[in-house]
XYZ file of C-alpha atoms in Angstrom:
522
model
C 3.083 24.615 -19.415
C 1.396 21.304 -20.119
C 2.924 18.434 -21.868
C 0.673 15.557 -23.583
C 0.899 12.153 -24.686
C -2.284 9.438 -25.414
C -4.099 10.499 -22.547
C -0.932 11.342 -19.833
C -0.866 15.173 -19.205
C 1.976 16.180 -17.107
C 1.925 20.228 -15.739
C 5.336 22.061 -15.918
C 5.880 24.801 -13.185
C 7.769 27.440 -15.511
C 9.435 29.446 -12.567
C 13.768 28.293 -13.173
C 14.554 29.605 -9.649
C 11.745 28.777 -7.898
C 12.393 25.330 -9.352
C 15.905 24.734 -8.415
C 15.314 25.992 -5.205
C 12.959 23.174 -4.777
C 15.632 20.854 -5.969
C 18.007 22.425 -3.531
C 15.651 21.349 -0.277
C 14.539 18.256 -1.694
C 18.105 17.302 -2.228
C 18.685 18.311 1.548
C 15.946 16.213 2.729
C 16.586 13.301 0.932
C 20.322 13.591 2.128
C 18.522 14.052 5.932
C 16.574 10.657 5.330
C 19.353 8.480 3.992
C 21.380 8.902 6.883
C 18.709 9.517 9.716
C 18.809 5.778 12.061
C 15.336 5.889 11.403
C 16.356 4.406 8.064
C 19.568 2.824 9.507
C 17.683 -0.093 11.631
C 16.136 -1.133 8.419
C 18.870 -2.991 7.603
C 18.122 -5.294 10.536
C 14.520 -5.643 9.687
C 13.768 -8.595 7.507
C 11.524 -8.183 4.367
C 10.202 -11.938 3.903
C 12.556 -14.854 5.123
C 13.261 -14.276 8.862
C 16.206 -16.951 9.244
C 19.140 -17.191 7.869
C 19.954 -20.560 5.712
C 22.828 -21.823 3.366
C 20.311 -21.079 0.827
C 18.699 -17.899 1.432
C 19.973 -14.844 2.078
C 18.418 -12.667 4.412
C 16.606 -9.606 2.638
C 16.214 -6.578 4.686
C 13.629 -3.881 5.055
C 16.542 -1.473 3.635
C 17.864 -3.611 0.712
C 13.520 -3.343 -0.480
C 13.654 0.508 -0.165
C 16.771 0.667 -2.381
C 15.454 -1.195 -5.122
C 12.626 0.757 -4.818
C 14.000 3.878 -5.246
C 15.391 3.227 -8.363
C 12.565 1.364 -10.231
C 10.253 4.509 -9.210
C 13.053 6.741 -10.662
C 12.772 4.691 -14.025
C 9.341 4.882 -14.430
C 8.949 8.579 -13.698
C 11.936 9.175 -16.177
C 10.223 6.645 -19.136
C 6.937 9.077 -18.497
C 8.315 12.030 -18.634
C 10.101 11.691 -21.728
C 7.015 9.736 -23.229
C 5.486 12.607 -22.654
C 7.585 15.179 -24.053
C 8.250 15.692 -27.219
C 12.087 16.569 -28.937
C 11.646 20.523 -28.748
C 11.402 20.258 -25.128
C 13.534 17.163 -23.974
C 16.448 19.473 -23.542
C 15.001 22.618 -22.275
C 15.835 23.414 -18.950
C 12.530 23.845 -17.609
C 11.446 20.480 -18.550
C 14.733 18.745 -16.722
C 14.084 20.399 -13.787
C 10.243 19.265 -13.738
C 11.484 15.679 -13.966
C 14.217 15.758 -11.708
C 11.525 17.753 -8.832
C 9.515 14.514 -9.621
C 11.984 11.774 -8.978
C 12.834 13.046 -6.237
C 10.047 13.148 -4.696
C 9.005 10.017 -5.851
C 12.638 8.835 -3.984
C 11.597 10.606 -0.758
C 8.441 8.780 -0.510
C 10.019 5.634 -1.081
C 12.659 6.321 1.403
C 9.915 7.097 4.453
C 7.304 4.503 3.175
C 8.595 1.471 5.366
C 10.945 4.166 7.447
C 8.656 3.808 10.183
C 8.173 -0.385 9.760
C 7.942 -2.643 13.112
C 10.417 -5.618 13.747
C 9.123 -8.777 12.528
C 6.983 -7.119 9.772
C 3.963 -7.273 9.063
C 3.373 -9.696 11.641
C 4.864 -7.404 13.929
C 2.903 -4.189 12.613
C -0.500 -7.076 13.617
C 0.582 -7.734 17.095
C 1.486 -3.900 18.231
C -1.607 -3.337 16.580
C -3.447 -5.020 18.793
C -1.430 -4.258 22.365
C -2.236 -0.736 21.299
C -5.730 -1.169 20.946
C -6.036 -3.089 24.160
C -5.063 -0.035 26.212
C -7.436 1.810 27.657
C -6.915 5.121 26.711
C -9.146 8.204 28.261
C -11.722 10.309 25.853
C -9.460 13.325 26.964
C -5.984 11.459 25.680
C -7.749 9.802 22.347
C -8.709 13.387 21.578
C -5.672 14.634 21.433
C -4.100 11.870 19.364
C -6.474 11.865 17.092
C -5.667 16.191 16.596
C -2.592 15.495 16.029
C -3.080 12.974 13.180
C -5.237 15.427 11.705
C -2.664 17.719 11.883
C -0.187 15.494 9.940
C -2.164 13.198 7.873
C -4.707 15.850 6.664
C -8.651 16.045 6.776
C -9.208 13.984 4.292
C -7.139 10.897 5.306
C -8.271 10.807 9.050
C -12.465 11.239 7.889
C -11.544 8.114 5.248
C -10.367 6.393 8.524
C -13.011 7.278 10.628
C -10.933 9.547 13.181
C -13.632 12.345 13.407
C -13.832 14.587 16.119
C -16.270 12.690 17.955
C -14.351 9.413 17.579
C -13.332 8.164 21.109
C -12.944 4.171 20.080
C -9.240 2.425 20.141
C -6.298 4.020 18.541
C -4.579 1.773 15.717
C -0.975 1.164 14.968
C -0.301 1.099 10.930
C 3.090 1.290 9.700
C 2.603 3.642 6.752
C 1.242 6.307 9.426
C 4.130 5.749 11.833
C 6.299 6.291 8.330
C 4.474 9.461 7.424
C 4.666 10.804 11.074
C 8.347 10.000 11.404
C 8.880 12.005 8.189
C 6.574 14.972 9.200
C 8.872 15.383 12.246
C 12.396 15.408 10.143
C 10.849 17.790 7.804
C 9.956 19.990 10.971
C 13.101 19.733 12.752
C 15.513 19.029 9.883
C 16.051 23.318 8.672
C 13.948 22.190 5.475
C 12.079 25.110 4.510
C 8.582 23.964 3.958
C 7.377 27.060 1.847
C 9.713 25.498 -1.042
C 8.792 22.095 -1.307
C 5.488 19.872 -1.074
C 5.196 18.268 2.292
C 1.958 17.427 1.576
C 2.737 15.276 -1.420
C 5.426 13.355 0.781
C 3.492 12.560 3.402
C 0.175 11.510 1.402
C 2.564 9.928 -0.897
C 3.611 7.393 2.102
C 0.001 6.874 2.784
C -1.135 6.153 0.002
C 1.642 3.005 -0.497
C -0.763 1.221 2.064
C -3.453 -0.145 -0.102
C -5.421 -1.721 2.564
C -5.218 1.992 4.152
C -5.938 4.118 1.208
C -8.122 2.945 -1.419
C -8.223 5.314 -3.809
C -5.514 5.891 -6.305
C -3.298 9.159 -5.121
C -3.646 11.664 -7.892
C -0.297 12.792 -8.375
C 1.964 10.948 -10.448
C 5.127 9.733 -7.555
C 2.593 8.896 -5.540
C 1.045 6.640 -8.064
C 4.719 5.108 -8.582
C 5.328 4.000 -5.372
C 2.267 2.231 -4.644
C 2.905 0.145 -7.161
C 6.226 -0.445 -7.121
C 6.134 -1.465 -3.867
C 4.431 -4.486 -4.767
C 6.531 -5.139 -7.832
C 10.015 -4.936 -5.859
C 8.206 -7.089 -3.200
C 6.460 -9.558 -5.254
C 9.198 -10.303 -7.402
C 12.164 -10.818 -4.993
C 9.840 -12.420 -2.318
C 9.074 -15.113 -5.048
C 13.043 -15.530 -5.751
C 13.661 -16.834 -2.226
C 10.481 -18.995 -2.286
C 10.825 -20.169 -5.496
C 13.178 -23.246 -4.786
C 9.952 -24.599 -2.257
C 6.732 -24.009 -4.359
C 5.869 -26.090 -7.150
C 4.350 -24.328 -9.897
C 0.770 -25.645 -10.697
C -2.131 -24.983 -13.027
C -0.326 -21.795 -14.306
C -0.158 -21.782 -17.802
C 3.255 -21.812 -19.628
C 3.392 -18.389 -20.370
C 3.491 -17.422 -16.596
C 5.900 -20.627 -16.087
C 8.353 -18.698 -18.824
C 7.642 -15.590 -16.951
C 8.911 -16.926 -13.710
C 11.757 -19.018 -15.104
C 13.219 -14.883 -15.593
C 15.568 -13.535 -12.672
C 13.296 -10.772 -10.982
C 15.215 -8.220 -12.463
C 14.544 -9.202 -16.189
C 11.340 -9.410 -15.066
C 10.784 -5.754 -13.221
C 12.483 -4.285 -16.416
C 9.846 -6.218 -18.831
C 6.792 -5.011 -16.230
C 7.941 -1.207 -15.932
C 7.992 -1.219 -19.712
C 4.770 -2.221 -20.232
C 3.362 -0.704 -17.427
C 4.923 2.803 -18.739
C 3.293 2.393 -22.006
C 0.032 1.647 -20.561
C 0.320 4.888 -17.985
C 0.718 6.688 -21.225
C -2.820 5.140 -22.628
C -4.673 5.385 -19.211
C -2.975 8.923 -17.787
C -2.233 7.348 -14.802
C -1.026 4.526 -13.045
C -3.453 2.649 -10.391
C -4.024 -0.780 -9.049
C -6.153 -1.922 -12.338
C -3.412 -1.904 -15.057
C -2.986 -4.899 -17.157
C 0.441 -4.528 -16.993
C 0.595 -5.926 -13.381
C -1.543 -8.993 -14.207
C 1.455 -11.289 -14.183
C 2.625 -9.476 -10.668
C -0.183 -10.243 -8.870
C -0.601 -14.464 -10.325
C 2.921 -14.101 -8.748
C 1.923 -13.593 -5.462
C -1.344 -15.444 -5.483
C 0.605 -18.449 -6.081
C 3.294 -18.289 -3.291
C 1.607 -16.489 -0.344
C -1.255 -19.162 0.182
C 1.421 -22.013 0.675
C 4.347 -19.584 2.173
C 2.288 -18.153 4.888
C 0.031 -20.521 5.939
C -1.366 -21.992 9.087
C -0.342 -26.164 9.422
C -2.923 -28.758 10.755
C -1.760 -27.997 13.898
C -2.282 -24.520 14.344
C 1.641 -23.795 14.035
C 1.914 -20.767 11.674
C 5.035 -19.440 9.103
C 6.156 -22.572 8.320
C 7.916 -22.269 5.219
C 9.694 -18.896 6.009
C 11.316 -20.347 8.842
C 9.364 -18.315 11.582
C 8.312 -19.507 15.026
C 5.345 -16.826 14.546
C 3.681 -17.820 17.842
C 7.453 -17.066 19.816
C 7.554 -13.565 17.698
C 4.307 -12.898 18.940
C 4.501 -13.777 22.704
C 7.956 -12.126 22.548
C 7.304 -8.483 21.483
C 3.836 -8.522 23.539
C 6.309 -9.200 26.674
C 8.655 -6.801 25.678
C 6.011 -3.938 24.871
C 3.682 -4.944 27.658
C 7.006 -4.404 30.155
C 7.411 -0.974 28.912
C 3.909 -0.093 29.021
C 3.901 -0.456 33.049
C 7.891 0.706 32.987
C 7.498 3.778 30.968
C 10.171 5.300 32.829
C 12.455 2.704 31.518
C 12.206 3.775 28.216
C 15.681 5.783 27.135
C 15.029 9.482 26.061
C 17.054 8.679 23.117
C 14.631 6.308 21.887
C 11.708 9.122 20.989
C 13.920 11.460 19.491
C 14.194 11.710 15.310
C 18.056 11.427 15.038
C 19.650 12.820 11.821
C 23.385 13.880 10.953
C 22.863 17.656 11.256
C 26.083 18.742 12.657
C 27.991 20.442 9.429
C 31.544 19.828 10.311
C 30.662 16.045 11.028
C 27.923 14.473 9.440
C 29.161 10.904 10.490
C 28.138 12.189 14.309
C 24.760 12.286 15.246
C 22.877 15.022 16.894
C 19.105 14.764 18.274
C 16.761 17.034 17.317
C 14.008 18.452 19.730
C 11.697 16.153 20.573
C 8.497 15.390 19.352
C 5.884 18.105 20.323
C 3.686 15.060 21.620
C 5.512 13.792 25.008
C 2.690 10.952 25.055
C 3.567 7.571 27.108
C 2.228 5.765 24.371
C 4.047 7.632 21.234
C 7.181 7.343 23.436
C 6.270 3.598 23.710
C 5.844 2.700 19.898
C 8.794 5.068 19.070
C 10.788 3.054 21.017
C 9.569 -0.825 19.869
C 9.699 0.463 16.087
C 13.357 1.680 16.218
C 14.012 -1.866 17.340
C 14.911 -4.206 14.654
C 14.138 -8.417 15.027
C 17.527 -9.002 16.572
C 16.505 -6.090 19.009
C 13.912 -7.133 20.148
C 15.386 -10.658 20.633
C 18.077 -9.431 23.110
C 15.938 -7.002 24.890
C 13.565 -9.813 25.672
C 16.310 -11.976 26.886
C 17.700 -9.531 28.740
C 14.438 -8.792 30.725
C 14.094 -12.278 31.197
C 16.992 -12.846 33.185
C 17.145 -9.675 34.850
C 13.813 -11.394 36.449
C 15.793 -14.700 37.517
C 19.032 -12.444 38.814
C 16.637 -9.765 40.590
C 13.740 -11.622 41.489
C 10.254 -12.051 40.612
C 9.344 -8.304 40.703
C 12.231 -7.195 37.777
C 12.081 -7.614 34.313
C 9.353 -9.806 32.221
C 7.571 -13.121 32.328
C 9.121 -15.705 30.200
C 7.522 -17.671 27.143
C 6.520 -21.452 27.918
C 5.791 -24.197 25.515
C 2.190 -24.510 26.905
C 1.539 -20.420 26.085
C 2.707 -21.301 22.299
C 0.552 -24.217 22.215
C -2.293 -22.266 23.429
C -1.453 -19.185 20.659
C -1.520 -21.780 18.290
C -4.771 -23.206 19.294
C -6.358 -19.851 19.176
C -4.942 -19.268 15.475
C -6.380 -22.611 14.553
C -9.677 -21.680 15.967
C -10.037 -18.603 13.882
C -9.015 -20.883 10.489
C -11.596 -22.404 11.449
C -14.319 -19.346 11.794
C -13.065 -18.412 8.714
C -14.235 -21.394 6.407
C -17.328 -20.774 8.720
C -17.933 -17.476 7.804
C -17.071 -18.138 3.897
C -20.368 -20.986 4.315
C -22.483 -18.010 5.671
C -21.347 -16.039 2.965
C -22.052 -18.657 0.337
C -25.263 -19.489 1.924
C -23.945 -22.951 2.551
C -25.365 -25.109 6.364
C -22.895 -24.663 8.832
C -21.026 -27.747 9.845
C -20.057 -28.594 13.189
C -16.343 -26.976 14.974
C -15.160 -30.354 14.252
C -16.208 -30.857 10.699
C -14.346 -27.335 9.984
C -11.199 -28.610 11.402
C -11.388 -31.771 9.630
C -12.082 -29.739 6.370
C -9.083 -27.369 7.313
C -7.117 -30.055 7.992
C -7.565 -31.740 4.014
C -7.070 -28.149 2.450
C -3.144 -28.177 4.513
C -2.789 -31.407 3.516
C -3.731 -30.902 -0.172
C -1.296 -27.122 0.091
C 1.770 -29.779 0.896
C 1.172 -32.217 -1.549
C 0.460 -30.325 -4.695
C 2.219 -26.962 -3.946
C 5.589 -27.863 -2.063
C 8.859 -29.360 -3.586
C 10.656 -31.850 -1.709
C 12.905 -28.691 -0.399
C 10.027 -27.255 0.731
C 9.286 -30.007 2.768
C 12.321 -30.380 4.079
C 12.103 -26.382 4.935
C 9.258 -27.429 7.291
C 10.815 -30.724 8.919
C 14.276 -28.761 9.627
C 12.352 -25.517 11.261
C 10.245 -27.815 13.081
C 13.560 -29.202 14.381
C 15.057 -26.083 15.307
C 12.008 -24.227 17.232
C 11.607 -27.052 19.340
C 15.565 -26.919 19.834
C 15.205 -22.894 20.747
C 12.141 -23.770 23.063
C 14.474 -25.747 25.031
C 17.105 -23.233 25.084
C 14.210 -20.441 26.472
C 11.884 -22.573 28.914
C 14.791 -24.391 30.954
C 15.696 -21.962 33.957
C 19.258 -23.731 34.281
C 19.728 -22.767 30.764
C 19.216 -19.675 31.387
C 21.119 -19.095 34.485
C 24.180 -21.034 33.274
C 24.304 -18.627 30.335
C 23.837 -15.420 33.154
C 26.327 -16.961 35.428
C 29.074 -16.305 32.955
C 28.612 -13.078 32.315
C 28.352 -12.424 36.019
C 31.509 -10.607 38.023
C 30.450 -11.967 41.451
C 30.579 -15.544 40.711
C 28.661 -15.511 44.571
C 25.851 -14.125 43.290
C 25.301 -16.370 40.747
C 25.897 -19.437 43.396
C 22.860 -17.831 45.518
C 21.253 -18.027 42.459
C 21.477 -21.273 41.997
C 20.699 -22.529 45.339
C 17.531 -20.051 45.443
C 16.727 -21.874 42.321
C 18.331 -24.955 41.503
C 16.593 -26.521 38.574
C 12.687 -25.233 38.662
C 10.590 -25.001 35.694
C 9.573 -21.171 35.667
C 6.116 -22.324 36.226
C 6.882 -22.909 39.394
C 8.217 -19.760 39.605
C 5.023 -17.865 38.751
């Protein structure tokens, strides 16, 4: 049966118990998800702000999917009953449509970041590129690449280039390691694939990935959630920013907009935005509705994200981005030449299966591929930021109490200099490129930074608020307060000495030691 509306057409599968036995495994699944760890170690991954203020709260990974899930419910129920008209609102074929529809609109949500790294997006960057430093064999990229085929489809993997004959470096993207992590608990979970979709779940968490997928997904949930993601995002990223950016040059009807709470101004968007799905027949990235949305972000990520004079990046949100990065490259680079290190735990897809106790966890099999690598980025992305933290400190100072040949090589303030160096250098290839582009003569390295140098210095004075400045003095302060804590060995083995049972141990230690610089050390 087909529904109509403007130009939305909506297809209604007639069969009643074919239909609720849909609901039945959907319901099941979705269960599966909400309580698999997977999801669990969301809640320590930070959406935006990555420390903790008087002011800001910390939003999580988690707390994003949530409000994601509902807003996609919303819209899917506003279509439907667009849609419909009053004979069929309250037959039972057409509640049982939208309800198969929700849900898996709320599935895809609920794997879409499932499979997220610590840190990010900054963190999905920098595994992205320790994985494609390894040097994989023709013989192991081969199979990796079958097996994506196998879960992401024909059709995704040619878009990305993964042919048969492709033998170049394997990539890490989140919304893949989402859609994999899914496939698996569908597999292992007793969910009888002959009754639902799996297909539209895991092209569904592809598709959120814009920069991944480019063209619109063609059923409706899967529409949804792309764009929702950005709403949620958009909207509550701005209402943690919004006490540091000044508002400039955006018209007063925007200014009104933003003066809203974000959810005011999600419920005005989805309204519009359903009336205009009814008008198109779709949803997709063009829709007017969504205009505000993305001034929104335009305006905040250029001044919240950006790359000071100096080369020191994340500013604003509080983030010592070149520590993140040097930390998670030590910690994955350890396991990479430790594999055996790695907990068997750590690759398995955990879910509460056992009947009589869902509160206890039980693993399921593990993944058919037994790959050093997939065991490797299973185990990083089931870390969340604090995680990750500890582990590195751990591995530091199992190097000072074991000796030079344990554990990893600690961060120094010169390394972070030199990160930051290298990020100013490509800000500056980047206004070289753009003259290229333009067709513009191409200055000199030093002209660039000079030029690079004004725009920062025009981004403070016009777009932050005294706050905002303040923001950047006060983490300033504190990263080169934590830089002390990490690069002073005595620091370090004060804080292991008191852990220590053999306080003799820890006196060796010290007399080994006494008060080197780890450079000296190495």
């Amino acid at each position: 049966m087909l529904i109509k509306n403007g130009a939305m057409q909506i297809e209604l599968k007639e069969d009643i118990g074919r239909l609720e036995q849909e609901i039945q495994e959907l319901l099941k699944l979705r269960n599966i998800i909400l309580k698999a760890t997977n999801m669990q170690v969301l809640e320590g991954k930070t959406q935006l702000i990555g420390r903790k203020t008087e002011e800001i709260e910390i939003r999580s990974r988690k707390e994003h999917t949530m409000h994601m899930a509902e807003i996609s419910k919303e819209i899917i129920e506003k279509i439907y009953d667009k849609t419909a008209d009053s004979t069929i609102k309250d037959k039972k074929i057409f509640i049982l449509n939208k309800l198969i529809e929700k849900l898996y609109a709320e599935i895809i949500v609920l794997g879409h970041d499932i499979g997220h790294t610590p840190y990010g997006h900054l963190g999905e960057r920098v595994l992205n590129e320790l994985i494609q430093e390894m040097k994989l064999d023709k013989e192991t990229i081969q199979r990796l690449v079958n097996k994506r085929r196998r879960i992401f489809g024909e059709e995704y993997e040619n878009n990305q280039g993964h042919t048969e004959e492709f033998c170049g470096p394997i990539s890490f993207e989140h919304n893949e390691n989402s859609a994999e992590i899914i496939y698996n608990i569908i597999e292992n979970s007793g969910i009888d694939t002959k009754k639902i979709n799996r297909n539209k779940i895991i092209q569904g968490i592809l598709a959120h990935s814009v920069s991944r997928v480019r063209k619109n997904p063609r059923d409706l949930a899967s529409q949804v959630v792309r764009q929702v993601d950005k709403i949620e995002y958009i909207n509550y990223d701005w209402n943690e920013l919004k006490n540091y950016i000044n508002i400039v040059g955006v018209g007063e009807e925007l200014k009104k907009y933003l003066e809203k709470e974000p959810e005011a101004r999600i419920e005005e968007l989805v309204q519009k935005l359903v009336e205009e799905a009814i008008q198109k027949g779709q949803i997709d990235d063009d829709m007017k509705a969504l205009k505000q949305n993305k001034k929104i972000k335009k305006i905040y990520t250029q001044i919240a994200l950006f790359t000071d004079e100096d080369g020191k990046e994340g500013l604003l949100t509080g983030e010592n981005v070149e520590r993140i990065k040097l930390k998670l490259s030590r910690v994955f680079n350890y396991y990479k030449e430790h594999p055996e290190k790695i907990p068997d735990i750590s690759y398995y897809t955990t879910t509460p299966l056992n009947k009589e106790n869902e509160s206890k966890r039980v693993a399921t099999k593990k993944s058919s591929s037994t790959e050093q690598l997939k065991k490797l980025i299973t185990y990083i992305t089931n870390m969340d930021d604090q995680k990750i933290e500890k582990t590195y400190l751990r591995l530091v100072k199992d190097r000072i109490i074991k000796g030079i040949e344990y554990g990893t090589t600690p961060i120094t303030q010169e390394e972070i200099e030199m990160l930051k160096q290298r990020q100013l250098k490509n800000k500056i290839k980047q206004l070289k490129n753009k003259d290229e582009q333009d067709g513009y003569n191409i200055r000199s390295e030093s002209e660039y930074l000079e030029i690079f140098k004004e725009q920062i210095r025009e981004l403070k004075e016009i777009h932050l608020t005294e706050k905002g400045r303040k923001r950047i003095i006060d983490n300033r302060k504190k990263d080169i307060e934590e830089n002390k804590k990490v690069t002073n060995l005595e620091d370090l083995v004060r804080e292991s000495e008191k852990n220590m049972k053999e306080s003799k141990i820890a006196q060796k230690i010290k007399e080994n030691w006494g008060t080197q610089k780890f450079e000296t050390e190495r």
